[in-house]
Amino acid sequence: MPGINIPGVTDKYNTNSTVDKLMQIERIPLTREQKTLETYKNEQDAWREVNKKMSSLRESAKTLYSFDNPFNNKVTDSTQEFAITATANRGAEYESFKVDVLQTAMADRFLTSELDADTKVPQGTYTYKIQDKSVTMRWKGGSLSEFSSALNRRGNGLISSRVIGASKGKKTLLIEGLKTGEESKLIFEDDAKTFAETSGMIIRVKPKTTSFLTSRNEVRSIQNKGDAALPEQEGIPELSEKNIRVKEESVSVPPRGAFSVNIPESALKKAGARISFTIQAEPVEDITIELNKKSLKPDIPEAGSASFRDITIFNSPFDTQLPETPDLPAEALEEILTKSVLFAIQKNGKEVEIPLSKLFDQDNPKIEIDLKASDYENLTGLAIRNRNTGYQLNLSSMEAYSPDENLGFVPQHPVTQAQDAVIKYEGITIKRSTNDIDDVVPEVTLNLHDKTEKTATISIKPDTESAKDALINFVGKYNQAISEVNILTQNKQELIDELDYLSDSEKEKYQGKLGMFVSDSSLTSLKSSLQSSTQARYPYSDEAVITMLSQAGIATNASNYSGYTPSKLRGYLEIDEKKLDEALEKNLNDIKNLFGYDSDGDLIVDSGIAYLMDKQLTAYVQTGGILPLKSAGLDSKIKQSEQRITRLEGQMEEKEAELRAKYGQMEGTLNSLENQQSTIQNFANRGNGNR
């Protein structure tokens, strides 16, 4: 009995093989279309690649005649490079000048004293300020390292810090400003100031002062101005500076004494200038007591007279020979007690009272006076008017100072302190807040690094190296573009073999492109135009020494080799480096104009190798140009081919399903017939056995 046969599984009648062979024939149109699609895509890739190479060549050519062309680049040279270098912009003049670096600009960099390694920075608000910018950090408390890291995260380009191991078990914290210059002092505020003091980073100091009213010569007389609130009494002595005494930096002003003193102009010019001194009211015998004493002159009666009838005879007056006595006041003088004794003198001569609230406080007799100069417009001096009759005023000498000066503290362990850079340019002393000075020499930035040992000479020269690099880059891009055209338009294996710089994978890739556009004239026409532009003569002036690219050491046979070399006929450019270096050194301007110059005086470049090449290539690579159109033209072909492939693949699926159905049905029929044959055979065999 034959075994069970499942159609399509046991494949007893080779149905699958038969269907596959039939489908191979059916797939011929599909296979052909797939190869066509692959050809279209390869051609499109090739057009895109050649467009890329030509675009790259165009960009390289444009840089050789544009405003940013490398022939205008400048380089600088310094005889004291460790101390000063320079950077020249394209507009700088070729020149040499001398510079001395007296000091470089620095920023504040302060260290704490040596602290225990486990020192904690207390919780608080830490503010650090430089000029008008500040950094504020709310700190929850922690180690020196944690504090330093947190401060660096918030430094914002203004400050930075780090922890330094000072000695075994000891560390110091460095905090530095990141802005240089005398005005960029690092200021500690809030808890930052407290921690800086407690850690030994800064110590408090009194600002520098200007002392005055230290000698009798500075005492000036003063106009005796009345006070409407305190009118002068008849018979009271006038205010006067005559009895004022100056001794050992103290000034005594007796009752009815008055004077003025000028404040030094230099002190008033300081930012935030203040005036400080002390004043004390000392009780003395009131001068009105003496003035009010009665005269002791005796009261002498009249001499008398005698009369007889109409005649009267007077006695001669008595002559006691007593001295004359002064006129006494009509009324007794009253004691004067006033705190209006201190006045600010303005430039126009007017005075403004400076009120004193505790002048006669016996518990605190000495008053500390600290005046802000800016509170009194056009302040020039101070006036003291002691109208009091029973008090002497004792003053200290006066001091003018700026509280902003030195910030009220000095660093105890400074690494560097904020200072301006100081240089001498051609003998002229110049100060700047930065080490990069760009406003002394036009189009040149001076970079200061250290003090010069001797006068440095800075020279500005043409940058022939960048010009050479640009030319080498141009030649490389040109040769790559030409090689791409050669491979696509010629079917010669040596075109690939002679390109030594290609890798094996790149050579294999180019193998598929070889001769792909052999019948396309657009590429050969472009190659011819490019070669013509590199071989033409460009006489931009009668004095020009170099008017052809070959004169600068760049040509298809720059080495002047006389033998036959097929590669030299491909149109590639070569460089004679020695000749190029010499041309750049001696005739840089000629080479610049060789690539692009203005021929008609309208200040627009309209001739030259790079200009013409850019113009030629633009027509090929710009949007809507020849090469993009070539690539775009294949888009529709690729789309149509893909649609045909999709349709054919659908037809192939239907055809294969149809064939498999038919052959499956046939196989089922054959299996049925075979089973019937087996049944008949078995029946016949049983009949023969019964005989």
XYZ file of C-alpha atoms in Angstrom:
691
model
C 0.000 0.000 0.000
C 1.525 3.298 -0.983
C 2.278 5.873 1.743
C 0.226 8.994 2.297
C 1.294 11.916 0.141
C 0.357 15.495 1.209
C 0.599 17.878 -1.748
C 3.288 20.524 -1.306
C 4.882 18.687 1.647
C 6.303 15.375 0.491
C 6.473 16.806 -3.088
C 6.215 13.294 -4.580
C 5.784 14.670 -8.089
C 8.385 17.594 -7.764
C 5.573 20.121 -7.852
C 7.553 22.828 -6.001
C 10.531 22.524 -8.316
C 8.286 22.711 -11.338
C 6.523 25.815 -10.045
C 9.846 27.497 -9.191
C 11.197 26.884 -12.681
C 8.045 28.241 -14.252
C 8.219 31.339 -11.980
C 11.821 32.026 -12.985
C 10.591 32.506 -16.505
C 7.686 34.604 -15.306
C 10.052 36.826 -13.204
C 12.280 37.839 -16.127
C 10.462 41.204 -16.629
C 10.618 41.861 -12.874
C 14.340 41.039 -12.674
C 15.015 43.258 -15.673
C 13.103 46.140 -14.073
C 14.952 45.704 -10.758
C 18.276 45.966 -12.565
C 17.025 49.081 -14.333
C 16.038 50.613 -10.981
C 19.464 49.822 -9.535
C 21.097 51.490 -12.555
C 18.964 54.604 -12.084
C 19.890 54.813 -8.387
C 23.602 54.309 -9.104
C 23.488 57.031 -11.740
C 21.682 59.362 -9.343
C 24.288 58.657 -6.637
C 27.010 59.378 -9.168
C 25.442 62.718 -10.162
C 25.075 63.656 -6.517
C 28.689 62.748 -5.793
C 30.047 64.745 -8.713
C 27.807 67.659 -7.660
C 29.258 67.394 -4.155
C 32.825 67.441 -5.480
C 32.128 70.387 -7.771
C 30.386 72.308 -4.968
C 33.362 71.713 -2.707
C 35.706 73.000 -5.434
C 33.497 76.049 -5.915
C 33.566 76.896 -2.195
C 37.345 76.507 -2.152
C 37.648 78.805 -5.168
C 35.352 81.440 -3.608
C 37.543 81.672 -0.509
C 40.492 82.653 -2.718
C 38.924 85.883 -3.990
C 36.214 86.762 -1.450
C 36.524 89.383 1.288
C 37.816 86.656 3.616
C 40.508 85.490 1.215
C 43.623 84.138 2.982
C 45.970 86.549 1.204
C 44.848 89.344 3.562
C 45.561 87.352 6.715
C 48.237 88.729 9.046
C 50.600 87.052 11.500
C 52.565 88.641 14.302
C 56.003 88.021 15.730
C 57.285 89.048 19.166
C 60.862 89.161 20.395
C 59.561 88.523 23.941
C 56.916 85.857 23.317
C 56.943 84.669 26.949
C 55.802 88.158 28.005
C 53.750 89.548 25.115
C 52.211 88.264 21.900
C 49.779 89.862 19.489
C 46.902 88.941 17.211
C 46.373 90.955 14.042
C 43.069 91.306 12.210
C 42.896 91.370 8.434
C 42.779 95.172 8.413
C 46.039 95.607 10.329
C 48.919 97.445 8.683
C 52.269 95.792 8.053
C 54.461 97.417 10.688
C 56.733 96.976 13.720
C 56.450 98.690 17.089
C 58.020 98.455 20.530
C 56.281 97.572 23.805
C 57.426 97.217 27.414
C 55.196 95.271 29.801
C 55.635 96.863 33.231
C 52.955 94.762 34.916
C 50.152 92.467 33.869
C 46.528 92.808 34.904
C 45.577 90.549 37.775
C 42.509 89.546 39.742
C 42.097 89.128 43.476
C 43.075 85.643 44.670
C 42.894 85.178 48.437
C 43.766 82.233 50.685
C 42.502 81.472 54.160
C 44.889 80.635 56.971
C 45.686 76.947 57.407
C 42.509 75.302 58.682
C 41.853 71.879 60.139
C 40.899 69.430 57.418
C 37.509 68.843 59.036
C 36.662 72.560 59.291
C 33.011 73.292 58.599
C 31.781 76.381 56.782
C 28.852 77.734 58.836
C 25.332 78.078 57.520
C 24.460 81.470 56.118
C 24.099 83.759 53.113
C 27.408 84.209 51.296
C 27.691 87.116 48.875
C 30.723 87.895 46.716
C 30.796 91.035 44.609
C 33.013 92.416 41.853
C 32.118 95.866 40.547
C 28.356 95.827 39.867
C 27.944 92.048 39.683
C 27.504 89.674 42.584
C 27.052 86.007 43.436
C 24.851 85.108 46.396
C 24.678 81.580 47.796
C 22.432 80.389 50.610
C 24.577 77.763 52.280
C 23.203 75.098 54.634
C 26.587 74.396 56.155
C 29.183 71.751 55.318
C 32.827 70.964 54.683
C 35.337 73.148 52.845
C 35.203 70.901 49.758
C 31.402 70.930 49.667
C 31.371 74.702 50.064
C 33.946 75.143 47.284
C 32.003 72.893 44.885
C 28.738 74.699 45.606
C 30.397 78.083 45.076
C 31.890 76.988 41.752
C 28.464 75.875 40.516
C 27.122 79.350 41.224
C 30.246 81.286 40.214
C 28.658 82.495 36.979
C 31.999 83.502 35.481
C 32.596 85.921 38.361
C 34.417 83.890 41.018
C 35.806 80.403 41.547
C 37.317 78.518 44.450
C 39.257 75.410 45.364
C 40.544 73.615 48.428
C 44.321 73.164 48.683
C 46.137 70.793 50.982
C 48.500 73.025 52.957
C 50.187 70.575 55.306
C 49.385 67.325 57.064
C 45.872 67.588 58.435
C 45.552 71.198 57.251
C 43.786 72.774 54.284
C 43.315 76.241 52.874
C 40.474 77.634 50.785
C 41.327 79.749 47.743
C 38.714 82.179 46.423
C 39.549 84.116 43.274
C 37.849 86.730 41.159
C 37.681 85.991 37.459
C 37.865 89.625 36.354
C 41.147 91.501 36.210
C 41.797 95.182 36.785
C 42.218 97.651 39.597
C 38.474 98.247 39.810
C 37.643 94.529 39.962
C 38.281 94.088 43.664
C 36.692 91.081 45.309
C 34.218 92.240 47.968
C 32.878 89.985 50.711
C 29.381 90.701 51.998
C 26.965 89.147 54.488
C 28.256 85.894 55.993
C 31.002 85.696 53.371
C 32.697 88.628 55.074
C 32.336 87.056 58.519
C 33.793 83.745 57.357
C 36.620 85.507 55.500
C 37.589 87.261 58.739
C 37.285 84.232 61.020
C 39.214 82.027 58.573
C 42.077 84.511 58.342
C 41.487 85.370 54.700
C 41.130 89.101 55.438
C 41.854 91.428 58.338
C 40.180 94.734 59.086
C 42.152 97.926 58.523
C 41.291 101.571 58.796
C 41.123 103.305 55.425
C 43.896 105.728 54.548
C 43.129 109.212 55.842
C 44.081 112.809 55.054
C 44.572 114.790 58.261
C 43.956 118.540 58.530
C 43.407 121.175 61.267
C 46.693 120.034 62.778
C 48.294 123.502 63.077
C 47.275 127.079 63.949
C 48.077 128.132 60.388
C 44.998 126.279 59.101
C 42.652 128.303 61.316
C 40.786 130.932 59.290
C 38.772 133.935 60.526
C 35.060 133.731 59.986
C 32.269 136.191 59.346
C 30.198 136.882 62.468
C 26.831 135.742 61.156
C 23.822 136.284 63.381
C 21.266 133.648 64.147
C 17.629 134.660 63.834
C 16.692 132.090 66.463
C 19.362 133.401 68.845
C 19.857 137.181 68.385
C 23.023 138.662 69.799
C 22.691 140.675 73.046
C 23.883 144.217 73.215
C 27.297 144.320 74.824
C 28.144 140.648 74.169
C 31.703 140.128 72.751
C 31.883 139.378 69.033
C 32.881 135.934 67.776
C 36.629 135.790 67.115
C 39.384 133.320 66.221
C 42.045 135.246 68.223
C 42.041 133.061 71.349
C 41.800 129.688 69.575
C 44.657 127.345 70.430
C 45.915 124.328 68.408
C 48.206 122.002 70.296
C 49.114 118.309 69.848
C 46.329 117.608 67.355
C 43.666 119.192 69.588
C 41.860 122.500 69.150
C 40.461 124.653 71.998
C 37.664 127.080 71.176
C 36.853 129.384 74.158
C 33.438 130.978 74.680
C 32.646 133.333 71.779
C 35.440 131.771 69.746
C 34.881 130.970 66.044
C 36.900 129.859 63.008
C 36.711 127.997 59.715
C 38.957 125.373 58.152
C 39.280 124.321 54.502
C 38.926 120.610 53.597
C 41.722 119.438 51.224
C 40.378 119.161 47.647
C 42.191 115.847 47.106
C 40.262 114.327 50.002
C 36.913 115.513 48.663
C 37.585 113.907 45.273
C 37.728 110.411 46.759
C 34.694 108.212 46.183
C 32.318 108.354 49.132
C 34.584 110.813 51.023
C 33.821 111.274 54.727
C 35.097 113.701 57.397
C 35.618 112.501 60.970
C 36.642 114.218 64.233
C 35.480 114.545 67.819
C 33.980 117.521 69.645
C 33.500 118.010 73.402
C 31.823 120.810 75.394
C 33.858 121.625 78.546
C 32.164 123.818 81.241
C 34.075 127.022 82.136
C 33.230 130.163 84.094
C 30.500 132.014 82.271
C 31.862 135.254 80.803
C 28.580 137.056 81.466
C 29.275 136.975 85.233
C 32.283 139.247 84.859
C 30.564 141.473 82.365
C 27.602 142.028 84.640
C 29.632 143.190 87.689
C 28.723 146.788 88.863
C 31.322 149.551 88.747
C 32.890 150.571 92.204
C 33.119 154.418 91.370
C 32.012 156.519 94.507
C 28.879 158.710 94.443
C 30.268 162.310 95.051
C 27.686 165.076 95.859
C 27.579 168.392 94.033
C 29.874 171.219 95.300
C 26.920 173.520 96.102
C 26.377 177.350 95.670
C 25.636 180.667 97.546
C 23.166 183.383 96.500
C 22.897 187.096 97.520
C 20.142 189.064 95.970
C 20.413 188.497 92.217
C 23.862 186.980 92.402
C 24.565 183.178 92.695
C 28.084 181.836 93.181
C 28.762 178.059 92.537
C 31.466 176.115 94.350
C 34.241 174.443 92.297
C 33.629 170.662 91.739
C 35.574 168.176 93.800
C 38.645 166.591 92.133
C 39.012 163.021 93.493
C 41.494 161.897 90.796
C 39.536 158.560 90.261
C 40.081 156.523 86.970
C 37.518 156.449 84.193
C 35.218 153.324 84.142
C 33.788 151.649 81.030
C 30.207 151.951 80.019
C 28.176 149.202 81.606
C 25.429 147.382 79.674
C 22.068 148.913 79.798
C 20.720 145.516 80.929
C 22.437 142.507 82.518
C 23.762 139.972 79.947
C 22.144 136.533 79.933
C 23.981 133.213 79.654
C 23.992 131.755 76.133
C 23.610 127.965 75.712
C 23.277 126.575 72.166
C 24.139 123.381 70.261
C 24.271 125.256 66.929
C 28.047 125.340 66.718
C 28.960 123.257 63.605
C 28.359 124.364 59.997
C 29.215 123.097 56.500
C 30.611 125.766 54.184
C 29.592 125.546 50.527
C 31.502 126.781 47.504
C 29.258 129.855 47.181
C 29.976 130.860 50.792
C 26.644 129.738 52.174
C 26.557 127.660 55.339
C 24.422 124.678 56.325
C 24.102 123.798 60.007
C 25.182 120.310 61.046
C 22.934 119.546 64.042
C 24.434 118.078 67.236
C 22.032 116.348 69.619
C 24.199 115.507 72.663
C 26.640 118.374 72.962
C 26.078 118.934 76.707
C 25.589 115.292 77.762
C 27.892 114.964 80.772
C 27.703 111.151 80.681
C 29.019 111.092 77.101
C 30.778 114.428 76.739
C 32.790 113.506 73.607
C 30.789 113.354 70.368
C 32.062 111.332 67.373
C 31.431 113.292 64.174
C 31.426 111.341 60.877
C 30.144 113.388 57.937
C 29.464 112.146 54.409
C 30.751 114.841 52.070
C 28.164 114.120 49.388
C 25.372 115.050 51.838
C 26.474 118.694 51.562
C 26.457 120.114 48.037
C 29.770 121.655 46.921
C 31.328 121.241 50.358
C 34.622 123.165 50.778
C 35.118 123.568 54.512
C 33.718 123.531 58.062
C 32.947 126.364 60.475
C 32.869 126.311 64.302
C 30.920 129.072 66.091
C 30.990 128.770 69.889
C 28.316 131.295 70.850
C 28.127 129.709 74.289
C 29.246 131.892 77.194
C 29.897 129.124 79.710
C 31.403 126.304 77.590
C 34.701 125.801 75.835
C 34.699 123.477 72.791
C 37.563 120.981 72.453
C 38.013 119.439 68.991
C 40.361 116.798 67.666
C 42.241 117.313 64.428
C 40.112 116.333 61.438
C 40.531 113.365 59.055
C 39.144 112.848 55.564
C 38.884 109.279 54.237
C 37.042 107.067 51.766
C 35.323 104.042 53.349
C 35.412 102.334 49.933
C 39.180 102.563 49.802
C 40.718 99.134 50.477
C 37.165 97.999 51.351
C 37.924 98.343 55.052
C 40.126 95.239 55.033
C 43.259 93.795 53.490
C 43.918 90.206 52.466
C 46.072 88.366 54.952
C 47.277 85.684 52.516
C 46.946 87.171 49.008
C 48.166 85.108 46.071
C 47.557 88.036 43.714
C 45.676 91.308 44.083
C 43.546 93.142 41.566
C 45.626 95.506 39.453
C 45.642 97.045 35.989
C 48.033 96.111 33.249
C 50.670 98.779 32.604
C 52.609 98.931 29.345
C 54.766 101.382 27.480
C 53.866 101.635 23.810
C 56.538 103.519 21.909
C 57.465 105.205 25.211
C 53.861 106.123 26.144
C 52.628 104.660 29.436
C 49.204 103.022 29.112
C 47.007 101.343 31.739
C 44.235 98.846 31.014
C 42.142 96.526 33.169
C 42.731 93.470 30.985
C 45.698 91.578 29.570
C 44.091 91.534 26.111
C 44.450 95.114 24.895
C 42.771 95.879 21.570
C 42.518 99.682 21.569
C 46.164 100.743 21.353
C 47.231 99.537 17.907
C 44.450 99.591 15.260
C 43.218 96.104 14.326
C 45.769 94.484 16.680
C 45.183 92.844 20.069
C 48.125 92.757 22.465
C 48.149 89.690 24.735
C 50.138 90.213 27.937
C 51.586 87.225 29.804
C 54.408 88.531 32.006
C 56.814 91.431 32.494
C 59.241 91.935 29.646
C 62.933 91.504 30.394
C 63.720 94.073 27.728
C 61.738 96.056 25.192
C 59.730 93.742 22.943
C 59.443 94.348 19.208
C 56.122 93.293 17.678
C 56.119 92.760 13.895
C 53.034 92.326 11.704
C 53.613 90.313 8.530
C 51.545 88.595 5.818
C 50.354 85.094 6.736
C 51.917 83.138 3.876
C 51.271 79.811 5.626
C 47.485 80.220 5.631
C 47.649 81.347 1.993
C 49.695 78.278 1.110
C 47.294 75.976 2.959
C 44.357 77.497 1.078
C 46.109 76.964 -2.267
C 46.961 73.361 -1.392
C 43.344 72.800 -0.394
C 42.191 74.329 -3.672
C 44.485 72.091 -5.731
C 43.273 69.030 -3.784
C 39.606 69.883 -4.387
C 40.346 70.563 -8.062
C 42.081 67.218 -8.563
C 39.278 65.327 -6.798
C 36.703 66.958 -9.064
C 38.751 66.190 -12.192
C 39.293 62.552 -11.139
C 35.537 62.175 -10.609
C 34.877 63.466 -14.141
C 37.609 61.246 -15.642
C 36.221 58.065 -14.046
C 32.632 58.815 -15.026
C 33.417 59.766 -18.642
C 36.143 57.218 -19.509
C 36.238 53.443 -19.311
C 39.910 52.986 -18.379
C 40.971 50.918 -15.384
C 44.185 52.915 -14.964
C 42.122 55.953 -13.999
C 41.331 54.198 -10.729
C 44.664 52.408 -10.271
C 46.707 55.622 -10.435
C 44.769 57.206 -7.548
C 47.056 55.990 -4.767
C 45.108 57.756 -2.020
C 41.986 55.583 -2.515
C 41.255 52.735 -0.104
C 40.261 49.274 -1.386
C 36.588 49.922 -0.618
C 36.736 53.261 -2.440
C 38.372 51.647 -5.462
C 35.635 49.009 -5.510
C 33.021 51.765 -5.350
C 34.631 53.649 -8.247
C 34.827 50.396 -10.210
C 31.046 50.500 -10.560
C 31.168 54.116 -11.781
C 33.843 53.599 -14.428
C 32.587 54.970 -17.780
C 29.037 55.427 -16.407
C 28.532 58.736 -18.320
C 30.882 58.119 -21.198
C 28.372 59.542 -23.637
C 27.472 62.604 -21.508
C 29.090 65.772 -22.900
C 28.209 68.072 -19.983
C 30.994 66.717 -17.764
C 33.674 66.793 -20.440
C 32.635 70.370 -21.273
C 32.937 71.362 -17.596
C 36.371 69.748 -17.348
C 37.546 71.652 -20.397
C 36.321 74.974 -18.950
C 38.057 74.338 -15.626
C 41.337 73.481 -17.319
C 41.159 76.614 -19.455
C 40.681 78.843 -16.404
C 43.778 77.401 -14.699
C 45.972 77.782 -17.788
C 44.954 81.300 -18.854
C 46.953 84.484 -18.294
C 45.609 87.248 -16.002
C 47.597 90.496 -16.507
C 45.885 92.596 -13.847
C 48.632 95.275 -14.097
C 51.702 96.080 -16.144
C 53.940 95.708 -13.094
C 52.668 92.237 -12.166
C 55.389 89.589 -11.981
C 53.032 86.594 -11.713
C 50.142 86.517 -14.186
C 49.774 82.731 -14.667
C 49.214 79.941 -12.168
C 52.236 78.040 -13.469
C 54.502 80.981 -12.500
C 53.464 80.394 -8.879
C 54.514 76.732 -9.029
C 51.064 75.228 -9.720
C 50.559 73.503 -13.085
C 49.743 70.166 -14.734
C 53.502 69.581 -14.990
C 54.897 71.711 -12.199
C 57.937 69.455 -11.819
C 58.893 70.041 -15.523
C 59.330 66.305 -16.068
C 60.118 65.768 -19.769
C 59.223 62.065 -20.002
C 55.832 60.568 -20.889
C 53.488 59.974 -17.976
C 49.842 59.179 -18.823
C 48.607 60.599 -15.513
C 49.951 64.054 -16.439
C 47.558 64.087 -19.374
C 44.484 63.689 -17.143
C 44.365 67.399 -16.256
C 45.487 67.136 -12.616
C 47.417 70.036 -11.043
C 50.795 69.632 -9.311
C 52.574 71.908 -6.845
C 56.245 72.842 -6.876
C 56.384 73.680 -3.175
C 59.730 75.471 -3.290
C 58.605 77.683 -6.140
C 55.262 78.347 -4.440
C 56.960 79.365 -1.160
C 59.211 81.790 -3.010
C 56.273 83.299 -4.920
C 54.224 83.760 -1.744
C 57.163 85.402 0.014
C 57.980 87.847 -2.772
C 54.780 88.319 -4.777
C 51.857 87.636 -2.453
C 49.778 90.470 -3.895
C 50.291 89.146 -7.440
C 49.011 85.709 -6.403
C 46.032 87.306 -4.649
C 45.085 89.179 -7.850
C 45.766 86.079 -9.945
C 42.730 84.448 -8.319
C 40.488 87.499 -8.309
C 40.808 91.196 -9.201
C 38.777 94.211 -10.301
C 39.514 94.920 -13.952
C 37.229 97.930 -14.503
C 37.658 99.921 -11.297
C 34.122 99.431 -9.889
C 35.514 97.794 -6.721
C 33.914 94.452 -7.652
C 36.034 91.417 -8.518
C 35.300 90.454 -12.120
C 38.296 88.430 -13.298
C 40.820 85.840 -12.114
C 41.094 82.064 -11.831
C 38.885 81.666 -8.740
C 36.306 84.163 -10.008
C 35.926 82.420 -13.392
C 35.884 78.964 -11.813
C 33.199 80.041 -9.376
C 31.136 81.438 -12.241
C 31.553 78.239 -14.309
C 30.704 75.908 -11.458
C 27.713 77.957 -10.293
C 25.874 77.103 -13.511
C 26.423 73.419 -12.744
C 25.848 73.134 -8.993
C 23.324 75.835 -8.061
C 19.688 74.944 -7.463
C 18.243 74.338 -10.895
C 21.733 73.925 -12.340
C 22.916 71.219 -14.721
C 23.976 68.640 -12.116
C 20.928 69.012 -9.805
C 18.678 68.714 -12.883
C 20.485 65.538 -13.943
C 19.844 64.071 -10.525
C 16.266 65.327 -10.357
C 15.566 63.888 -13.819
C 16.213 60.416 -12.466
C 13.683 60.879 -9.655
C 10.718 60.339 -11.983
C 12.397 57.362 -13.657
C 13.120 55.811 -10.269
C 9.542 56.404 -9.138
C 8.106 54.874 -12.338
C 10.451 51.905 -12.084
C 9.478 51.330 -8.455
C 5.794 51.419 -9.445
C 6.397 48.877 -12.219
C 8.284 46.653 -9.817
C 5.434 46.833 -7.307
C 2.928 45.921 -10.013
C 5.082 43.050 -11.346
C 5.678 41.732 -7.844
C 1.885 41.615 -7.346
C 1.462 39.785 -10.630
C 4.177 37.327 -9.669
C 2.480 36.572 -6.379
C -0.830 35.943 -8.141
C 0.837 33.799 -10.823
C 2.693 31.712 -8.291
C -0.466 31.170 -6.246
C -2.318 30.148 -9.394
C 0.383 27.646 -10.430
C 0.609 26.139 -6.972
C -3.186 25.745 -6.860
C -3.286 24.010 -10.254
C -0.373 21.734 -9.516
C -1.775 20.960 -6.109
C -5.089 19.979 -7.710
C -3.268 17.824 -10.260
C -1.289 16.129 -7.547
C -4.483 15.391 -5.627
C -6.051 13.844 -8.723
C -3.004 11.648 -9.321
C -3.066 10.537 -5.710
C -6.759 9.598 -6.059
C -6.085 7.570 -9.214
C -3.191 5.853 -7.555
C -5.382 4.891 -4.616
C -8.047 3.450 -6.973
C -5.374 1.483 -8.769
C -4.215 0.022 -5.491
C -7.761 -0.980 -4.540
C -8.334 -2.766 -7.848
C -5.012 -4.514 -7.536
C -5.853 -5.744 -4.059
C -9.250 -6.993 -5.171
C -7.655 -8.902 -8.059
C -5.127 -10.484 -5.774
C -7.822 -11.735 -3.379
C -9.767 -13.330 -6.336
C -6.734 -15.243 -7.510
C -6.162 -16.518 -4.010
C -9.639 -18.068 -3.758
C -9.082 -20.252 -6.807
